[in-house]
mmCIF file of C-alpha atoms in Angstrom:
data_model
loop_
_atom_site.group_PDB
_atom_site.id
_atom_site.type_symbol
_atom_site.label_atom_id
_atom_site.label_comp_id
_atom_site.label_asym_id
_atom_site.label_seq_id
_atom_site.Cartn_x
_atom_site.Cartn_y
_atom_site.Cartn_z
ATOM 1 C CA MET A 605 -17.260 -3.890 -11.784
ATOM 2 C CA GLY A 606 -17.828 -6.493 -14.592
ATOM 3 C CA LYS A 607 -17.994 -3.808 -17.350
ATOM 4 C CA ILE A 608 -14.890 -1.900 -16.246
ATOM 5 C CA PRO A 609 -11.748 -2.980 -18.056
ATOM 6 C CA ALA A 610 -9.098 -4.528 -15.663
ATOM 7 C CA PRO A 611 -6.501 -1.811 -16.233
ATOM 8 C CA GLY A 612 -9.234 0.720 -15.230
ATOM 9 C CA LEU A 613 -9.766 -1.233 -11.984
ATOM 10 C CA VAL A 614 -6.064 -1.207 -11.165
ATOM 11 C CA LEU A 615 -5.709 2.524 -11.941
ATOM 12 C CA GLY A 616 -8.772 3.277 -9.851
ATOM 13 C CA GLY A 617 -7.139 1.514 -6.977
ATOM 14 C CA VAL A 618 -3.873 3.444 -7.529
ATOM 15 C CA CYS A 619 -5.794 6.737 -7.497
ATOM 16 C CA GLY A 620 -7.731 5.801 -4.506
ATOM 17 C CA ILE A 621 -4.668 5.082 -2.477
ATOM 18 C CA GLN A 622 -2.974 8.363 -3.333
ATOM 19 C CA PHE A 623 -6.100 10.454 -3.064
ATOM 20 C CA GLY A 624 -6.560 9.140 0.465
ATOM 21 C CA ALA A 625 -2.993 9.961 1.401
ATOM 22 C CA ALA A 626 -3.474 13.498 0.046
ATOM 23 C CA PHE A 627 -6.893 13.992 1.606
ATOM 24 C CA ALA A 628 -5.910 12.930 5.148
ATOM 25 C CA PRO A 629 -3.667 15.851 6.073
ATOM 26 C CA GLN A 630 -6.518 18.281 6.219
ATOM 27 C CA VAL A 631 -7.325 17.053 9.760
ATOM 28 C CA TYR A 632 -3.680 16.757 10.896
ATOM 29 C CA PRO A 633 -4.046 19.981 12.890
ATOM 30 C CA GLN A 634 -6.822 18.321 14.997
ATOM 31 C CA VAL A 635 -5.661 14.725 15.324
ATOM 32 C CA GLY A 636 -2.280 14.451 13.631
ATOM 33 C CA ALA A 637 -1.144 11.538 11.423
ATOM 34 C CA ALA A 638 -1.535 9.161 14.358
ATOM 35 C CA GLY A 639 -5.206 9.935 14.789
ATOM 36 C CA VAL A 640 -5.976 9.623 11.052
ATOM 37 C CA VAL A 641 -4.148 6.220 10.848
ATOM 38 C CA PHE A 642 -5.985 4.842 13.893
ATOM 39 C CA LEU A 643 -9.417 5.884 12.534
ATOM 40 C CA ARG A 644 -8.572 4.787 9.014
ATOM 41 C CA LEU A 645 -7.568 1.325 10.114
ATOM 42 C CA LEU A 646 -10.401 0.904 12.509
ATOM 43 C CA ILE A 647 -13.037 1.892 9.868
ATOM 44 C CA ALA A 648 -11.464 -0.111 7.157
ATOM 45 C CA GLY A 649 -11.073 -3.112 9.438
ATOM 46 C CA VAL A 650 -14.729 -3.120 10.483
ATOM 47 C CA LEU A 651 -15.919 -2.721 6.868
ATOM 48 C CA LEU A 652 -13.584 -5.554 5.712
ATOM 49 C CA CYS A 653 -14.867 -7.776 8.436
ATOM 50 C CA LEU A 654 -18.482 -7.076 7.327
ATOM 51 C CA VAL A 655 -17.619 -7.955 3.798
ATOM 52 C CA TRP A 656 -15.412 -11.079 4.482
ATOM 53 C CA ARG A 657 -16.961 -12.329 7.727
ATOM 54 C CA PRO A 658 -13.846 -13.979 9.108
ATOM 55 C CA ARG A 659 -14.435 -17.127 11.169
ATOM 56 C CA ARG A 660 -12.276 -18.277 14.024
ATOM 57 C CA GLN A 661 -12.731 -21.880 13.098
ATOM 58 C CA ALA A 662 -11.215 -21.204 9.606
ATOM 59 C CA LEU A 663 -8.115 -19.735 11.076
ATOM 60 C CA ASP A 664 -7.876 -22.370 13.869
ATOM 61 C CA SER A 665 -7.822 -25.109 11.307
ATOM 62 C CA VAL A 666 -4.716 -23.694 9.494
ATOM 63 C CA LYS A 667 -1.434 -24.121 11.236
ATOM 64 C CA GLY A 668 0.311 -20.741 11.904
ATOM 65 C CA ALA A 669 -2.578 -18.713 10.581
ATOM 66 C CA TRP A 670 -2.982 -16.586 13.653
ATOM 67 C CA GLY A 671 0.772 -15.802 13.890
ATOM 68 C CA THR A 672 0.752 -14.761 10.283
ATOM 69 C CA VAL A 673 -2.223 -12.476 10.700
ATOM 70 C CA ILE A 674 -0.724 -10.911 13.815
ATOM 71 C CA GLY A 675 2.641 -10.311 12.016
ATOM 72 C CA ALA A 676 0.953 -8.873 9.016
ATOM 73 C CA GLY A 677 -1.151 -6.531 11.160
ATOM 74 C CA ALA A 678 1.878 -5.299 13.047
ATOM 75 C CA LEU A 679 3.770 -4.584 9.860
ATOM 76 C CA LEU A 680 0.694 -2.835 8.471
ATOM 77 C CA ALA A 681 0.350 -0.592 11.502
ATOM 78 C CA GLY A 682 4.039 0.325 11.306
ATOM 79 C CA HIS A 683 3.821 1.087 7.660
ATOM 80 C CA HIS A 684 0.683 3.274 7.930
ATOM 81 C CA LEU A 685 2.097 5.268 10.839
ATOM 82 C CA ALA A 686 5.425 5.893 9.195
ATOM 83 C CA PHE A 687 3.940 6.695 5.749
ATOM 84 C CA TYR A 688 1.379 9.290 7.011
ATOM 85 C CA GLU A 689 3.932 10.887 9.353
ATOM 86 C CA ALA A 690 6.330 11.160 6.434
ATOM 87 C CA VAL A 691 3.687 12.910 4.319
ATOM 88 C CA ASN A 692 3.569 15.511 7.081
ATOM 89 C CA HIS A 693 7.213 16.338 6.438
ATOM 90 C CA ILE A 694 7.929 15.785 2.718
ATOM 91 C CA PRO A 695 5.866 15.857 -0.468
ATOM 92 C CA LEU A 696 3.535 12.899 -1.049
ATOM 93 C CA GLY A 697 5.281 12.085 -4.449
ATOM 94 C CA ALA A 698 8.518 11.680 -2.645
ATOM 95 C CA VAL A 699 7.082 9.477 0.053
ATOM 96 C CA ALA A 700 5.264 7.226 -2.470
ATOM 97 C CA THR A 701 8.456 6.850 -4.499
ATOM 98 C CA ILE A 702 10.667 5.914 -1.610
ATOM 99 C CA GLU A 703 8.057 3.539 -0.112
ATOM 100 C CA PHE A 704 7.846 1.929 -3.572
ATOM 101 C CA LEU A 705 11.470 0.800 -3.237
ATOM 102 C CA GLY A 706 10.250 -1.809 -0.623
ATOM 103 C CA PRO A 707 8.382 -3.957 -3.172
ATOM 104 C CA PHE A 708 11.003 -3.105 -5.801
ATOM 105 C CA VAL A 709 13.782 -4.627 -3.689
ATOM 106 C CA ILE A 710 11.716 -7.796 -3.227
ATOM 107 C CA ALA A 711 11.188 -7.975 -7.031
ATOM 108 C CA LEU A 712 14.924 -8.045 -7.534
ATOM 109 C CA ALA A 713 15.920 -10.107 -4.408
ATOM 110 C CA GLY A 714 15.901 -13.390 -6.210
ATOM 111 C CA SER A 715 17.747 -12.281 -9.197
ATOM 112 C CA ARG A 716 20.983 -14.021 -10.323
ATOM 113 C CA ARG A 717 21.292 -12.207 -13.652
ATOM 114 C CA ALA A 718 23.495 -9.235 -14.548
ATOM 115 C CA VAL A 719 20.731 -7.805 -16.698
ATOM 116 C CA ASP A 720 18.636 -7.313 -13.506
ATOM 117 C CA LEU A 721 21.125 -4.751 -12.324
ATOM 118 C CA LEU A 722 19.773 -2.313 -14.912
ATOM 119 C CA PRO A 723 16.531 -1.489 -13.182
ATOM 120 C CA ALA A 724 18.396 -1.362 -9.903
ATOM 121 C CA CYS A 725 20.745 1.330 -11.398
ATOM 122 C CA LEU A 726 17.779 3.164 -12.821
ATOM 123 C CA ALA A 727 15.960 3.192 -9.474
ATOM 124 C CA ALA A 728 19.172 4.388 -7.709
ATOM 125 C CA ALA A 729 19.477 7.217 -10.191
ATOM 126 C CA GLY A 730 15.801 8.092 -9.620
ATOM 127 C CA VAL A 731 16.345 8.333 -5.814
ATOM 128 C CA LEU A 732 19.416 10.513 -6.284
ATOM 129 C CA LEU A 733 17.469 12.913 -8.541
ATOM 130 C CA LEU A 734 14.550 12.904 -6.025
ATOM 131 C CA GLY A 735 16.815 13.703 -3.096
ATOM 132 C CA GLY A 736 18.996 16.326 -4.743
ATOM 133 C CA GLY A 737 16.811 17.655 -7.505
ATOM 134 C CA GLY A 738 15.743 21.083 -6.212
ATOM 135 C CA VAL A 739 13.034 21.121 -3.506
ATOM 136 C CA PRO A 740 14.726 20.374 -0.128
ATOM 137 C CA LEU A 741 13.479 17.164 1.548
ATOM 138 C CA ASP A 742 13.474 16.928 5.295
ATOM 139 C CA PRO A 743 15.853 14.107 6.539
ATOM 140 C CA GLY A 744 13.283 13.039 9.119
ATOM 141 C CA GLY A 745 10.643 12.689 6.461
ATOM 142 C CA LEU A 746 13.000 10.653 4.323
ATOM 143 C CA ALA A 747 13.798 8.434 7.365
ATOM 144 C CA LEU A 748 10.107 7.847 7.999
ATOM 145 C CA ALA A 749 9.532 7.062 4.253
ATOM 146 C CA ALA A 750 12.345 4.468 4.428
ATOM 147 C CA VAL A 751 10.702 2.887 7.509
ATOM 148 C CA ALA A 752 7.479 2.751 5.510
ATOM 149 C CA ALA A 753 9.298 1.043 2.661
ATOM 150 C CA SER A 754 10.870 -1.572 5.052
ATOM 151 C CA CYS A 755 7.522 -2.353 6.717
ATOM 152 C CA TRP A 756 5.821 -2.577 3.313
ATOM 153 C CA ALA A 757 8.509 -5.077 2.063
ATOM 154 C CA GLY A 758 8.021 -7.115 5.250
ATOM 155 C CA TYR A 759 4.338 -7.127 4.841
ATOM 156 C CA ILE A 760 4.633 -8.315 1.274
ATOM 157 C CA LEU A 761 6.560 -11.391 2.515
ATOM 158 C CA VAL A 762 4.168 -12.149 5.411
ATOM 159 C CA SER A 763 1.002 -11.502 3.463
ATOM 160 C CA SER A 764 2.146 -13.889 0.640
ATOM 161 C CA ARG A 765 2.129 -16.636 3.245
ATOM 162 C CA MET A 766 -1.272 -15.481 4.437
ATOM 163 C CA ALA A 767 -2.695 -15.560 0.978
ATOM 164 C CA ARG A 768 -1.437 -19.095 0.414
ATOM 165 C CA ARG A 769 -2.961 -20.350 3.735
ATOM 166 C CA LEU A 770 -6.237 -18.456 3.754
ATOM 167 C CA SER A 771 -8.809 -18.041 1.105
ATOM 168 C CA GLY A 772 -10.717 -14.789 0.363
ATOM 169 C CA GLY A 773 -10.058 -11.847 2.646
ATOM 170 C CA GLN A 774 -10.546 -13.257 6.147
ATOM 171 C CA GLY A 775 -6.905 -12.908 7.020
ATOM 172 C CA LEU A 776 -6.693 -9.474 5.614
ATOM 173 C CA ALA A 777 -9.710 -8.225 7.495
ATOM 174 C CA LEU A 778 -8.325 -9.473 10.822
ATOM 175 C CA ALA A 779 -4.881 -8.138 10.128
ATOM 176 C CA VAL A 780 -6.332 -4.645 9.501
ATOM 177 C CA LEU A 781 -8.288 -4.835 12.708
ATOM 178 C CA TRP A 782 -5.203 -5.949 14.599
ATOM 179 C CA ALA A 783 -3.284 -3.001 13.105
ATOM 180 C CA ALA A 784 -6.043 -0.690 14.337
ATOM 181 C CA LEU A 785 -5.724 -2.110 17.798
ATOM 182 C CA LEU A 786 -1.913 -1.614 17.814
ATOM 183 C CA SER A 787 -2.275 1.967 16.700
ATOM 184 C CA THR A 788 -4.967 2.740 19.272
ATOM 185 C CA PRO A 789 -2.649 3.936 22.095
ATOM 186 C CA TYR A 790 -0.620 6.095 19.791
ATOM 187 C CA GLY A 791 -3.739 7.603 18.137
ATOM 188 C CA ILE A 792 -5.626 8.368 21.380
ATOM 189 C CA THR A 793 -2.511 9.697 23.058
ATOM 190 C CA HIS A 794 -1.899 12.197 20.229
ATOM 191 C CA ALA A 795 -5.511 13.014 19.385
ATOM 192 C CA GLY A 796 -7.687 12.473 22.484
ATOM 193 C CA THR A 797 -11.354 13.526 22.203
ATOM 194 C CA ALA A 798 -10.686 15.276 18.819
ATOM 195 C CA LEU A 799 -11.109 11.762 17.332
ATOM 196 C CA LEU A 800 -14.868 12.173 17.909
ATOM 197 C CA ASP A 801 -15.118 15.342 15.963
ATOM 198 C CA PRO A 802 -17.637 14.846 13.053
ATOM 199 C CA GLN A 803 -15.307 16.541 10.527
ATOM 200 C CA VAL A 804 -12.457 14.197 11.580
ATOM 201 C CA LEU A 805 -14.637 11.107 11.417
ATOM 202 C CA TRP A 806 -15.919 12.105 8.010
ATOM 203 C CA VAL A 807 -12.340 12.606 6.565
ATOM 204 C CA ALA A 808 -11.147 9.349 8.109
ATOM 205 C CA ALA A 809 -14.110 7.489 6.682
ATOM 206 C CA VAL A 810 -13.301 8.889 3.232
ATOM 207 C CA VAL A 811 -9.657 7.876 3.615
ATOM 208 C CA ALA A 812 -10.570 4.403 4.802
ATOM 209 C CA VAL A 813 -12.945 3.710 1.815
ATOM 210 C CA ALA A 814 -10.728 5.452 -0.813
ATOM 211 C CA ALA A 815 -7.402 4.110 0.206
ATOM 212 C CA SER A 816 -8.274 0.765 1.722
ATOM 213 C CA VAL A 817 -11.675 -0.837 1.012
ATOM 214 C CA LEU A 818 -12.044 0.429 -2.564
ATOM 215 C CA PRO A 819 -8.538 -0.544 -3.734
ATOM 216 C CA TYR A 820 -8.741 -3.962 -2.052
ATOM 217 C CA SER A 821 -11.928 -4.786 -3.986
ATOM 218 C CA LEU A 822 -10.750 -3.377 -7.302
ATOM 219 C CA ASN A 823 -7.382 -5.070 -7.220
ATOM 220 C CA LEU A 824 -8.846 -8.423 -6.292
ATOM 221 C CA GLU A 825 -11.303 -8.257 -9.204
ATOM 222 C CA ALA A 826 -8.486 -7.040 -11.605
ATOM 223 C CA LEU A 827 -6.209 -9.947 -10.665
ATOM 224 C CA ARG A 828 -8.832 -12.431 -11.670
ATOM 225 C CA ARG A 829 -8.606 -10.999 -15.243
ATOM 226 C CA ILE A 830 -4.961 -9.949 -15.866
ATOM 227 C CA PRO A 831 -1.617 -11.634 -15.152
ATOM 228 C CA PRO A 832 0.498 -10.394 -12.260
ATOM 229 C CA ARG A 833 3.125 -8.986 -14.617
ATOM 230 C CA VAL A 834 0.556 -6.557 -16.075
ATOM 231 C CA PHE A 835 -0.742 -5.725 -12.644
ATOM 232 C CA GLY A 836 2.821 -4.905 -11.608
ATOM 233 C CA VAL A 837 3.336 -2.555 -14.585
ATOM 234 C CA LEU A 838 0.128 -0.683 -13.916
ATOM 235 C CA THR A 839 0.771 -0.214 -10.194
ATOM 236 C CA SER A 840 4.144 1.289 -11.176
ATOM 237 C CA LEU A 841 2.250 4.511 -11.683
ATOM 238 C CA GLU A 842 1.778 4.982 -8.010
ATOM 239 C CA PRO A 843 4.749 7.328 -7.372
ATOM 240 C CA ALA A 844 3.619 9.531 -10.240
ATOM 241 C CA ALA A 845 -0.051 9.430 -8.909
ATOM 242 C CA GLY A 846 1.297 10.399 -5.489
ATOM 243 C CA ALA A 847 3.132 13.404 -6.883
ATOM 244 C CA LEU A 848 0.110 14.479 -8.849
ATOM 245 C CA PHE A 849 -2.370 14.285 -5.999
ATOM 246 C CA GLY A 850 0.163 15.929 -3.732
ATOM 247 C CA LEU A 851 0.322 18.858 -6.184
ATOM 248 C CA LEU A 852 -3.456 19.088 -6.871
ATOM 249 C CA ILE A 853 -4.706 18.686 -3.310
ATOM 250 C CA LEU A 854 -1.865 19.634 -1.022
ATOM 251 C CA GLY A 855 -0.111 22.192 -3.335
ATOM 252 C CA GLN A 856 3.180 20.285 -2.959
ATOM 253 C CA ARG A 857 5.512 21.258 -5.824
ATOM 254 C CA LEU A 858 8.609 19.340 -6.956
ATOM 255 C CA ALA A 859 11.375 20.512 -9.209
ATOM 256 C CA TRP A 860 11.681 18.929 -12.685
ATOM 257 C CA PRO A 861 14.715 16.756 -11.701
ATOM 258 C CA GLN A 862 12.533 15.286 -8.958
ATOM 259 C CA TRP A 863 9.795 14.519 -11.343
ATOM 260 C CA LEU A 864 12.386 12.787 -13.465
ATOM 261 C CA GLY A 865 13.500 10.834 -10.398
ATOM 262 C CA ILE A 866 9.977 9.643 -9.837
ATOM 263 C CA ALA A 867 9.619 8.605 -13.487
ATOM 264 C CA ALA A 868 12.966 6.707 -13.224
ATOM 265 C CA VAL A 869 11.789 4.686 -10.257
ATOM 266 C CA ALA A 870 8.443 3.880 -11.985
ATOM 267 C CA LEU A 871 10.276 2.767 -15.155
ATOM 268 C CA ALA A 872 12.655 0.737 -13.037
ATOM 269 C CA SER A 873 9.638 -1.064 -11.512
ATOM 270 C CA VAL A 874 8.248 -1.806 -14.974
ATOM 271 C CA ALA A 875 11.615 -3.169 -16.123
ATOM 272 C CA ALA A 876 12.027 -5.265 -12.967
ATOM 273 C CA THR A 877 8.447 -6.640 -13.441
ATOM 274 C CA TYR A 878 9.162 -7.797 -17.013
ATOM 275 C CA LEU A 879 12.584 -9.078 -16.320
ATOM 276 C CA GLY A 880 11.509 -10.871 -13.203
ATOM 277 C CA THR A 881 8.413 -12.604 -14.549
ATOM 278 C CA GLY A 882 9.381 -13.577 -18.053
ATOM 279 C CA GLU A 883 10.140 -17.182 -17.106
ATOM 280 C CA ARG A 884 8.039 -17.630 -14.092
ATOM 281 C CA PRO A 885 4.675 -19.450 -14.046
ATOM 282 C CA ARG A 886 1.710 -17.541 -12.861
ATOM 283 C CA SER A 887 0.736 -18.292 -9.219
ATOM 284 C CA ARG A 888 -2.243 -20.451 -8.812
ATOM 285 C CA VAL A 889 -3.360 -18.517 -5.726
ATOM 286 C CA THR A 890 -3.440 -15.073 -7.439
ATOM 287 C CA ALA A 891 -7.150 -14.857 -7.583
ATOM 288 C CA LYS A 892 -7.380 -15.514 -3.920
ATOM 289 C CA SER A 893 -4.816 -12.948 -2.990
ATOM 290 C CA GLU A 894 -5.818 -10.591 -0.259
ATOM 291 C CA THR A 895 -5.196 -7.253 -1.951
ATOM 292 C CA PRO A 896 -5.349 -4.053 -1.148
ATOM 293 C CA HIS A 897 -1.362 -0.816 -0.083
ATOM 294 C CA GLY A 898 -2.535 -0.567 1.703
ATOM 295 C CA GLY A 899 -2.155 -2.610 1.627
ATOM 296 C CA ARG A 900 -1.026 -3.501 -0.144
ATOM 297 C CA THR A 901 -1.580 -8.222 -4.426
ATOM 298 C CA SER A 902 1.564 -6.188 -4.354
ATOM 299 C CA ARG A 903 3.237 -3.838 -6.566
ATOM 300 C CA ALA A 904 5.827 -6.621 -6.970
ATOM 301 C CA GLU A 905 3.186 -9.269 -7.786
ATOM 302 C CA SER A 906 5.605 -11.328 -9.775
ATOM 303 C CA ASP A 907 5.957 -13.798 -6.942
ATOM 304 C CA ASN A 908 2.428 -14.635 -5.837
ATOM 305 C CA VAL A 909 2.652 -11.876 -3.264
ATOM 306 C CA ALA A 910 -0.518 -10.418 -1.835
ATOM 307 C CA VAL A 911 -0.355 -6.908 -0.510
ATOM 308 C CA PRO A 912 -2.920 -4.477 0.672
ATOM 309 C CA VAL A 913 -2.823 -1.025 -0.434
ATOM 310 C CA GLU A 914 -1.367 1.665 1.655
#
């Protein structure tokens, strides 16, 4: 990775996340979104544990570490299940855009300036365009995307504490494994023995590597080279990437007002990133952040927040 420019690493992670989300539905008829999420989390968790080799002694020595990991894993499981179920009802670009509002709200939460209302208004206009711009969006899918956004926002807050308390990716690896365990009953109930189908396992492995393991590694390396503000701007391309992969792989088309809505939300994120980080010092723990997403460093990395990819 040393020869790849940092922006290329971040964009690679963004594409990996959205490619995985677009690639997964091909086995929905066999195992549903629940089965894909269970296998993705399980495979990603095992691979991350092999990479980071978490040690019980390290977590036992930090007060509250286990509670933070458990909370992060629970939110991660909720996010993944809601996100992948939403993709089964509405276009991926719409899901990625609505889910993006979770980190966006956190980026604006601490604001006390009138100027920070501008990106909020731009994002609101984008959501209105997305919801009423041409292609009908299933209300159930929108609700699931909103749940995913809420879980993602919660995960950002919890994982920032995890990043401050634990070095490397030990906490992240265990959180992903815990998320896999929580999703096990749901996945097995909906998929059963179809989970053992070679085709299903192959697709789940591709999704786990493309949307979890690879982005985690790329983003972690990128954050060692670029400031969080730049990272936040680059990851603002996720809604557009989701719409593009949804079109290319799933054939999901959006009307031009909805594309404008996606662009408006992305621009709002860029504006919030710049307005929110102009006077803040760079976090000293950024290089140790447990990135993905996801899952999520976050898309709202302006506040030493660490998030894996989706």
